[in-house]
CSV table of C-alpha atoms in Angstrom, one decimal:
chain,number,residue,atom,x,y,z
I,21,MET,CA,177.4,6.2,46.6
I,22,LYS,CA,173.9,6.3,46.6
I,23,PHE,CA,171.8,4.0,48.8
I,24,GLY,CA,168.0,3.3,48.0
I,25,ILE,CA,165.4,1.9,50.4
I,26,ILE,CA,163.0,-0.5,48.0
I,27,LYS,CA,159.5,-0.8,48.8
I,28,GLU,CA,158.4,-4.5,49.7
I,29,ARG,CA,156.6,-6.2,46.9
I,30,LYS,CA,155.8,-9.4,48.2
I,31,ASN,CA,152.2,-11.0,49.3
I,32,PRO,CA,151.3,-11.1,51.9
I,33,PRO,CA,152.7,-7.6,52.4
I,34,ASP,CA,155.5,-6.9,54.5
I,35,ARG,CA,155.5,-3.9,56.6
I,36,ARG,CA,159.3,-4.1,57.7
I,37,VAL,CA,162.2,-2.0,56.6
I,38,VAL,CA,165.7,-2.1,56.7
I,39,PHE,CA,166.1,1.7,57.8
I,40,THR,CA,163.9,3.6,59.9
I,41,PRO,CA,164.0,7.5,59.1
I,42,GLU,CA,166.1,8.2,62.2
I,43,GLU,CA,168.8,5.6,61.0
I,44,LEU,CA,168.7,7.1,57.6
I,45,VAL,CA,169.6,10.6,59.3
I,46,ARG,CA,172.0,8.8,61.1
I,47,LEU,CA,173.8,7.3,58.2
I,48,GLN,CA,173.9,10.7,56.2
I,49,THR,CA,175.5,12.4,59.4
I,50,GLU,CA,178.0,9.7,60.0
I,51,HIS,CA,178.9,9.2,56.3
I,52,PRO,CA,178.3,12.8,54.3
I,53,GLU,CA,179.6,11.2,51.2
I,54,ALA,CA,176.6,8.7,51.3
I,55,LYS,CA,173.1,9.8,49.5
I,56,VAL,CA,170.1,8.2,50.5
I,57,LYS,CA,166.8,7.8,48.5
I,58,VAL,CA,163.7,6.0,49.7
I,59,GLU,CA,160.8,4.3,47.2
I,60,SER,CA,157.3,5.4,47.9
I,61,SER,CA,155.4,2.6,49.9
I,62,ASP,CA,151.7,2.7,50.9
I,63,ILE,CA,152.2,-0.3,53.2
I,64,ARG,CA,155.6,0.5,55.1
I,65,VAL,CA,155.1,0.9,58.8
I,66,PHE,CA,156.9,4.6,58.1
I,67,PRO,CA,155.1,6.2,56.1
I,68,ASP,CA,156.5,8.5,53.1
I,69,GLU,CA,155.9,11.7,55.0
I,70,ASP,CA,157.9,10.2,58.1
I,71,TYR,CA,161.1,10.1,55.7
I,72,SER,CA,160.5,13.4,53.9
I,73,LYS,CA,160.1,15.6,56.7
I,74,LEU,CA,163.5,14.4,57.7
I,75,GLY,CA,164.8,15.7,54.3
I,76,ILE,CA,165.0,12.3,52.7
I,77,GLU,CA,164.3,12.0,49.0
I,78,ILE,CA,160.9,9.8,48.2
I,79,ALA,CA,160.9,8.6,44.5
I,80,THR,CA,159.4,6.0,42.6
I,81,ASP,CA,162.5,5.8,40.3
I,82,MET,CA,165.4,4.0,41.8
I,83,THR,CA,167.4,3.4,39.0
I,84,ASP,CA,170.1,6.0,39.9
I,85,CYS,CA,171.0,4.0,43.4
I,86,ASP,CA,174.1,2.1,43.4
I,87,VAL,CA,173.1,0.0,46.4
I,88,LEU,CA,169.4,-1.2,47.1
I,89,PHE,CA,168.1,-2.6,50.5
I,90,GLY,CA,164.9,-4.5,50.9
I,91,VAL,CA,163.5,-7.1,53.3
I,92,LYS,CA,161.8,-10.0,51.2
I,93,GLU,CA,162.3,-11.5,48.2
I,94,ILE,CA,161.7,-9.3,45.1
I,95,PRO,CA,159.9,-9.9,41.9
I,96,VAL,CA,161.8,-10.7,38.9
I,97,ASP,CA,160.4,-8.2,37.0
I,98,ALA,CA,160.9,-5.4,39.6
I,99,LEU,CA,165.2,-6.3,39.6
I,100,ILE,CA,167.1,-3.4,38.2
I,101,PRO,CA,170.1,-4.9,36.4
I,102,ASN,CA,173.6,-4.2,37.3
I,103,LYS,CA,173.1,-3.0,40.9
I,104,LYS,CA,174.1,-4.1,44.3
I,105,TYR,CA,171.1,-5.5,46.3
I,106,PHE,CA,170.3,-6.6,50.0
I,107,PHE,CA,167.5,-8.7,51.0
I,108,PHE,CA,166.5,-12.0,51.9
I,109,SER,CA,166.2,-14.2,48.9
I,110,HIS,CA,165.7,-17.4,50.4
I,111,THR,CA,168.1,-19.2,48.0
I,112,ILE,CA,171.2,-20.3,50.0
I,113,LYS,CA,169.4,-23.7,51.1
I,114,LYS,CA,168.5,-24.1,47.7
I,115,GLN,CA,164.9,-23.3,48.0
I,116,VAL,CA,162.9,-24.6,44.6
I,117,HIS,CA,160.6,-21.9,44.5
I,118,ASN,CA,163.2,-19.1,44.4
I,119,ARG,CA,165.6,-20.8,41.8
I,120,LYS,CA,164.3,-18.5,39.1
I,121,LEU,CA,165.0,-15.5,41.3
I,122,LEU,CA,168.8,-16.3,41.5
I,123,GLN,CA,168.8,-17.1,37.8
I,124,ALA,CA,167.1,-13.7,37.1
I,125,ILE,CA,170.0,-12.0,39.5
I,126,LEU,CA,172.9,-13.8,37.4
I,127,GLU,CA,171.2,-12.7,34.1
I,128,LYS,CA,170.8,-9.1,34.9
I,129,ASN,CA,174.3,-9.0,36.5
I,130,ILE,CA,173.4,-8.1,40.0
I,131,GLU,CA,175.6,-8.2,43.0
I,132,LEU,CA,173.5,-10.1,45.7
I,133,TYR,CA,174.2,-9.9,49.5
I,134,ASP,CA,171.4,-12.0,51.2
I,135,HIS,CA,170.9,-10.8,55.1
I,136,GLU,CA,171.4,-14.3,55.9
I,137,THR,CA,175.0,-14.4,54.6
I,138,ILE,CA,176.1,-11.6,56.4
I,139,VAL,CA,178.6,-13.1,59.0
I,140,ASP,CA,181.6,-12.6,60.8
I,141,ALA,CA,185.1,-13.9,60.4
I,142,LYS,CA,183.7,-16.9,62.4
I,143,ASN,CA,180.7,-17.4,60.4
I,144,ARG,CA,178.2,-15.8,63.1
I,145,ARG,CA,175.4,-14.0,61.8
I,146,LEU,CA,175.3,-10.2,62.4
I,147,ILE,CA,171.8,-9.6,60.8
I,148,GLY,CA,168.5,-10.9,61.5
I,149,PHE,CA,165.3,-10.6,62.8
I,150,GLY,CA,165.7,-13.5,65.1
I,151,ARG,CA,165.1,-11.7,68.4
I,152,TYR,CA,161.7,-10.4,67.2
I,153,ALA,CA,160.6,-13.8,66.1
I,154,GLY,CA,161.2,-14.9,69.6
I,155,ILE,CA,159.4,-12.3,71.3
I,156,VAL,CA,156.2,-12.6,69.0
I,157,GLY,CA,156.5,-16.3,69.2
I,158,ALA,CA,156.5,-16.8,73.0
I,159,TYR,CA,153.8,-14.4,73.1
I,160,ASN,CA,151.8,-16.4,70.6
I,161,GLY,CA,152.6,-19.5,72.6
I,162,PHE,CA,150.6,-17.8,75.6
I,163,ARG,CA,148.0,-16.7,73.4
I,164,GLY,CA,147.3,-20.1,72.2
I,165,PHE,CA,147.7,-21.7,75.6
I,166,GLY,CA,144.9,-19.5,76.6
I,167,ILE,CA,142.7,-20.5,73.9
I,168,LYS,CA,143.3,-24.1,73.9
I,169,TYR,CA,142.3,-24.1,77.8
I,170,ASP,CA,139.9,-21.3,77.3
I,171,LEU,CA,141.3,-19.3,80.1
I,172,PHE,CA,141.8,-15.8,78.3
I,173,ASN,CA,141.9,-14.4,74.7
I,174,LEU,CA,144.8,-12.3,74.0
I,175,ALA,CA,144.9,-9.7,71.1
I,176,LYS,CA,146.9,-10.6,68.3
I,177,ALA,CA,150.5,-9.2,68.2
I,178,GLU,CA,150.1,-7.4,65.2
I,179,THR,CA,147.6,-5.3,66.6
I,180,LEU,CA,149.7,-4.1,69.8
I,181,SER,CA,152.4,-1.3,69.7
I,182,GLY,CA,155.5,-3.3,70.4
I,183,LYS,CA,157.4,-5.4,73.2
I,184,ASP,CA,156.4,-3.7,75.9
I,185,GLU,CA,152.5,-3.9,75.2
I,186,LEU,CA,152.8,-7.5,74.5
I,187,ILE,CA,154.3,-7.9,78.3
I,188,ALA,CA,151.8,-5.5,79.6
I,189,ARG,CA,148.9,-7.8,78.3
I,190,LEU,CA,150.4,-11.0,79.3
I,191,LYS,CA,150.7,-9.5,82.7
I,192,ARG,CA,147.0,-9.2,83.0
I,193,GLN,CA,146.3,-12.8,82.7
I,194,THR,CA,146.5,-15.5,85.6
I,195,LEU,CA,148.4,-18.4,84.4
I,196,PRO,CA,148.1,-22.1,86.2
I,197,ASN,CA,151.5,-23.4,87.4
I,198,ILE,CA,152.5,-24.7,84.3
I,199,LYS,CA,155.9,-25.7,83.2
I,200,ILE,CA,157.7,-24.3,80.1
I,201,VAL,CA,160.8,-25.6,78.3
I,202,LEU,CA,162.5,-23.1,76.1
I,203,SER,CA,165.2,-24.2,73.7
I,204,GLY,CA,167.7,-22.2,72.1
I,205,HIS,CA,170.4,-19.6,73.4
I,206,GLY,CA,170.5,-17.8,70.1
I,207,LYS,CA,168.9,-14.5,69.1
I,208,VAL,CA,165.4,-16.4,68.9
I,209,GLY,CA,165.8,-18.1,72.4
I,210,MET,CA,167.1,-15.1,74.0
I,211,GLY,CA,163.9,-13.2,72.5
I,212,ALA,CA,161.6,-15.7,73.8
I,213,LYS,CA,163.4,-15.4,77.1
I,214,GLU,CA,162.8,-11.7,76.9
I,215,ILE,CA,159.2,-12.1,77.2
I,216,LEU,CA,159.1,-14.9,80.1
I,217,ASP,CA,161.4,-12.8,81.9
I,218,GLY,CA,159.2,-9.8,81.4
I,219,ILE,CA,156.3,-11.4,82.8
I,220,LYS,CA,158.0,-12.5,85.9
I,221,ILE,CA,158.0,-16.2,85.1
I,222,LYS,CA,160.4,-18.2,87.5
I,223,GLU,CA,163.3,-19.4,85.6
I,224,VAL,CA,164.7,-23.0,87.2
I,225,SER,CA,167.5,-25.2,86.6
I,226,VAL,CA,167.0,-28.2,84.3
I,227,ASP,CA,167.3,-30.6,87.3
I,228,ASP,CA,164.9,-28.7,89.4
I,229,PHE,CA,162.3,-28.4,86.5
I,230,LEU,CA,162.6,-32.2,85.8
I,231,THR,CA,162.1,-33.1,89.5
I,232,LYS,CA,160.4,-30.5,91.5
I,233,VAL,CA,156.7,-29.3,91.8
I,234,TYR,CA,156.0,-25.9,91.7
I,235,THR,CA,152.9,-23.7,92.6
I,236,GLN,CA,153.8,-21.2,89.9
I,237,PRO,CA,154.6,-21.2,86.8
I,238,VAL,CA,158.3,-21.8,85.9
I,239,TYR,CA,160.4,-22.3,82.8
I,240,THR,CA,163.7,-23.6,82.0
I,241,GLN,CA,166.0,-22.8,78.9
I,242,ILE,CA,167.9,-25.7,77.6
I,243,ASP,CA,170.7,-26.1,75.4
I,244,VAL,CA,171.8,-28.9,72.9
I,245,LEU,CA,173.4,-31.3,75.8
I,246,ASP,CA,170.4,-30.8,77.8
I,247,TYR,CA,168.2,-32.6,75.0
I,248,ASN,CA,170.7,-34.6,73.2
I,249,LYS,CA,173.0,-37.5,74.4
I,250,ARG,CA,175.4,-39.3,72.8
I,251,LEU,CA,174.5,-43.1,71.7
I,252,ASP,CA,177.8,-44.3,73.3
I,253,GLY,CA,176.6,-42.8,76.6
I,254,LYS,CA,179.9,-40.7,76.7
I,255,VAL,CA,179.5,-36.8,78.2
I,256,LEU,CA,181.4,-34.7,76.2
I,257,ASP,CA,181.1,-30.7,74.9
I,258,ASN,CA,178.7,-28.8,72.7
I,259,GLN,CA,181.6,-28.7,70.3
I,260,ASP,CA,181.5,-32.5,69.9
I,261,PHE,CA,177.7,-32.1,69.1
I,262,TYR,CA,178.3,-29.7,66.3
I,263,LYS,CA,181.1,-31.8,65.0
I,264,ASN,CA,179.3,-35.2,65.4
I,265,PRO,CA,175.6,-34.9,65.4
I,266,GLN,CA,175.4,-38.6,64.0
I,267,ASP,CA,176.9,-40.1,67.1
I,268,TYR,CA,173.6,-38.4,68.9
I,269,THR,CA,170.0,-39.0,69.6
I,270,SER,CA,167.2,-36.9,71.1
I,271,ASP,CA,167.0,-36.9,75.0
I,272,PHE,CA,164.2,-34.6,74.7
I,273,GLU,CA,161.7,-36.9,76.1
I,274,ARG,CA,162.5,-36.5,79.9
I,275,PHE,CA,161.1,-32.9,79.1
I,276,THR,CA,157.9,-34.1,77.7
I,277,LYS,CA,157.2,-36.2,80.7
I,278,VAL,CA,156.9,-33.0,82.6
I,279,ALA,CA,156.4,-29.9,80.5
I,280,ASP,CA,153.3,-28.3,79.5
I,281,MET,CA,154.5,-26.0,76.7
I,282,TYR,CA,157.3,-26.2,74.5
I,283,MET,CA,158.9,-23.0,73.2
I,284,ALA,CA,161.6,-23.9,70.3
I,285,GLY,CA,163.7,-21.3,69.7
I,286,HIS,CA,166.7,-23.6,68.7
I,287,PHE,CA,169.2,-23.8,65.7
I,288,HIS,CA,168.8,-27.2,64.0
I,289,GLY,CA,171.9,-27.9,62.1
I,290,ASN,CA,172.1,-30.4,59.1
I,291,GLY,CA,172.4,-34.0,60.6
I,292,ALA,CA,171.5,-33.2,64.1
I,293,PRO,CA,169.0,-35.6,65.8
I,294,ASP,CA,165.1,-34.8,65.8
I,295,ILE,CA,164.2,-33.3,68.8
I,296,LEU,CA,160.6,-33.8,69.4
I,297,THR,CA,159.3,-37.1,67.6
I,298,ARG,CA,156.0,-38.3,66.9
I,299,GLU,CA,156.6,-41.1,69.4
I,300,MET,CA,157.5,-38.8,72.2
I,301,LEU,CA,154.2,-36.9,71.4
I,302,MET,CA,152.1,-40.2,71.1
I,303,ALA,CA,153.6,-41.6,74.6
I,304,ALA,CA,150.9,-41.9,77.3
I,305,ASP,CA,153.0,-39.8,79.7
I,306,CYS,CA,153.6,-36.9,77.3
I,307,LYS,CA,152.4,-33.7,79.0
I,308,ILE,CA,153.2,-31.3,76.1
I,309,LYS,CA,149.9,-29.6,75.0
I,310,VAL,CA,151.0,-26.7,73.4
I,311,VAL,CA,153.9,-26.3,71.2
I,312,ALA,CA,155.2,-22.7,69.9
I,313,ASP,CA,157.7,-23.9,67.1
I,314,ILE,CA,159.6,-20.4,66.8
I,315,SER,CA,162.3,-21.9,64.5
I,316,CYS,CA,159.4,-23.1,62.0
I,317,ASP,CA,161.3,-25.8,60.3
I,318,VAL,CA,158.4,-27.9,58.4
I,319,ASP,CA,159.0,-31.6,58.5
I,320,GLY,CA,161.9,-31.0,60.6
I,321,PRO,CA,162.9,-31.8,64.0
I,322,ILE,CA,159.5,-31.0,65.6
I,323,ALA,CA,157.4,-33.8,64.8
I,324,CYS,CA,154.3,-31.6,65.1
I,325,THR,CA,155.4,-29.1,62.9
I,326,ILE,CA,153.7,-30.4,59.8
I,327,LYS,CA,153.1,-26.8,58.1
I,328,ALA,CA,153.8,-23.5,58.4
I,329,SER,CA,150.9,-21.5,60.0
I,330,THR,CA,150.1,-17.9,59.0
I,331,ILE,CA,149.7,-14.4,61.1
I,332,ALA,CA,146.0,-14.6,60.0
I,333,ASP,CA,145.7,-18.2,61.2
I,334,PRO,CA,148.4,-19.0,63.6
I,335,PHE,CA,147.2,-22.1,65.2
I,336,PHE,CA,146.3,-25.7,64.4
I,337,GLY,CA,145.8,-29.0,66.0
I,338,TYR,CA,148.1,-31.9,65.4
I,339,LEU,CA,146.9,-35.4,66.2
I,340,PRO,CA,149.9,-37.5,67.0
I,341,PHE,CA,148.4,-41.0,66.5
I,342,GLU,CA,147.4,-40.1,62.9
I,343,ASN,CA,150.1,-37.5,62.0
I,344,LYS,CA,147.8,-35.1,60.7
I,345,GLU,CA,146.2,-31.7,61.1
I,346,VAL,CA,142.9,-31.4,62.9
I,347,PRO,CA,140.9,-28.6,64.2
I,348,HIS,CA,143.0,-27.3,67.5
I,349,THR,CA,139.6,-27.8,69.6
I,350,HIS,CA,140.3,-31.6,69.1
I,351,PRO,CA,140.4,-33.0,72.5
I,352,GLY,CA,143.4,-35.3,71.6
I,353,SER,CA,145.4,-32.9,69.7
I,354,ILE,CA,148.5,-30.6,70.4
I,355,MET,CA,147.9,-27.1,69.9
I,356,VAL,CA,150.8,-25.8,67.4
I,357,MET,CA,151.9,-22.4,66.7
I,358,SER,CA,154.2,-22.3,63.7
I,359,VAL,CA,154.1,-18.9,61.9
I,360,ASP,CA,157.2,-18.6,59.9
I,361,ASN,CA,157.3,-14.7,59.6
I,362,LEU,CA,156.6,-13.8,63.1
I,363,PRO,CA,158.6,-10.5,63.2
I,364,CYS,CA,156.3,-9.0,60.8
I,365,GLU,CA,153.8,-8.7,63.7
I,366,LEU,CA,156.1,-6.2,65.1
I,367,PRO,CA,157.2,-4.3,62.0
I,368,LYS,CA,158.3,-1.3,64.0
I,369,ASP,CA,160.3,-2.6,66.7
I,370,ALA,CA,161.8,-5.2,64.3
I,371,SER,CA,162.6,-2.7,61.7
I,372,GLU,CA,164.5,-0.3,64.4
I,373,GLY,CA,166.5,-3.4,65.7
I,374,PHE,CA,167.2,-4.4,62.2
I,375,GLY,CA,168.5,-0.8,61.0
I,376,GLU,CA,170.7,-0.6,64.2
I,377,MET,CA,172.4,-3.9,63.3
I,378,PHE,CA,172.9,-2.7,60.0
I,379,MET,CA,174.5,0.6,60.8
I,380,GLN,CA,176.7,-1.3,63.3
I,381,HIS,CA,177.9,-3.9,61.1
I,382,VAL,CA,177.3,-3.4,57.4
I,383,ILE,CA,177.4,0.1,56.4
I,384,PRO,CA,181.1,1.0,57.8
I,385,ALA,CA,182.1,-1.6,55.2
I,386,PHE,CA,181.2,0.5,52.4
I,387,PHE,CA,183.3,3.2,53.7
I,388,ASN,CA,186.5,1.4,55.1
I,389,GLY,CA,187.4,-0.8,52.3
I,390,ASP,CA,185.3,-3.5,53.7
I,391,LYS,CA,188.5,-4.2,56.0
I,392,ASP,CA,186.6,-6.7,57.8
I,393,GLY,CA,185.5,-8.7,54.9
I,394,ILE,CA,182.0,-8.4,56.0
I,395,LEU,CA,180.7,-7.3,52.4
I,396,GLN,CA,183.3,-10.2,50.7
I,397,ARG,CA,181.8,-12.9,52.6
I,398,ALA,CA,178.3,-12.2,52.0
I,399,LYS,CA,178.4,-11.8,48.2
I,400,ILE,CA,176.6,-14.4,46.7
I,401,THR,CA,176.9,-13.0,42.9
I,402,GLU,CA,179.4,-11.1,41.0
I,403,LYS,CA,179.5,-10.4,37.1
I,404,GLY,CA,176.8,-12.8,36.3
I,405,LYS,CA,178.5,-15.8,38.4
I,406,LEU,CA,178.5,-17.3,41.6
I,407,THR,CA,181.1,-16.2,44.0
I,408,PRO,CA,183.3,-19.1,45.1
I,409,ARG,CA,181.8,-19.0,48.7
I,410,PHE,CA,178.4,-19.9,47.0
I,411,ALA,CA,179.7,-22.2,43.9
I,412,TYR,CA,177.9,-25.1,45.9
I,413,LEU,CA,174.4,-23.4,44.2
I,414,GLN,CA,175.6,-23.8,40.8
I,415,GLU,CA,173.5,-27.2,40.1
I,416,TYR,CA,170.6,-25.3,42.0
I,417,VAL,CA,170.9,-22.5,39.4
I,418,ASP,CA,171.2,-25.1,36.4
I,419,GLY,CA,168.0,-26.6,37.7
I,420,LYS,CA,169.7,-30.1,38.7
């Protein structure tokens, strides 16, 4: 079996890669029957020579590969028919802008495996860049706070070498006794927590966060039942919330009254209540002035996330009373960071972590008969058709 690492062709350029040079060496060592090949790229965080000096073939023609690995969407005209592809297709939520991509994949008899669809038997995602989104998003939250209050001017994350340097730069700054609320306990939320803990911000309980005054910056990490409550007042468990989100409403307002910054690293399921509403942001007692929406669901559960910002221009102001974007210097605005491709700012760290996950969870499936069903669950298309697991996309493919 021959594996190919393809160059990224999407704009703006993405410097990440599924496998670092060292991980490809490991792949060949652990599976001598596998061959690997890397498509030449002038933007990849690891240059061609980093691969070639380890004995890995560099090429411009990838047509002899069986399985092709990329990160972002592939232009339709670059797809090679009759191959297996792994990349983020951004089609499984019926994203309109990528309908033609999925149509082309079917027409070209390609087997598509989306990184998002690689899950275990309990449907938990195994592969992703979430941790690095959390790390960069938390750093950007502090960067935005420094800019808003003219306290400090941190370098962009993309100009720094990795997580350790982000923490080192943050440690040099003096923060006032602010309160930070962080939502989410998944990879994104825990990535943000790495930054908060790395710069020694004190973690406190929800009750203490809501009631106590501190002389130092503090944060609390909240779960779904900390910021949602049942409409009938019953206190049940997380599983009830996941099964019956329609029976809940947001209880986040108790945090808006005391928190200065909100870092949103949660997963927001279909049907779940909005978390931070415009009404909360308009309230006279709302203290939140900086929102780092790492999850970045545009027009979703965070009212001020009215657009995805960019690495080049990560911050904008949101005026709650008019529900519109304004300059972040506007005195009545909320400072919002809603970059939707945060891991691109740490391409080396993100690629290293991604490759490790791939080696652990995916590559063995090619050589053990897919005994755990990893590939079978992840497969979106086969023989020019949608697989049963993804048959719900048929109307989307048909343009309905």
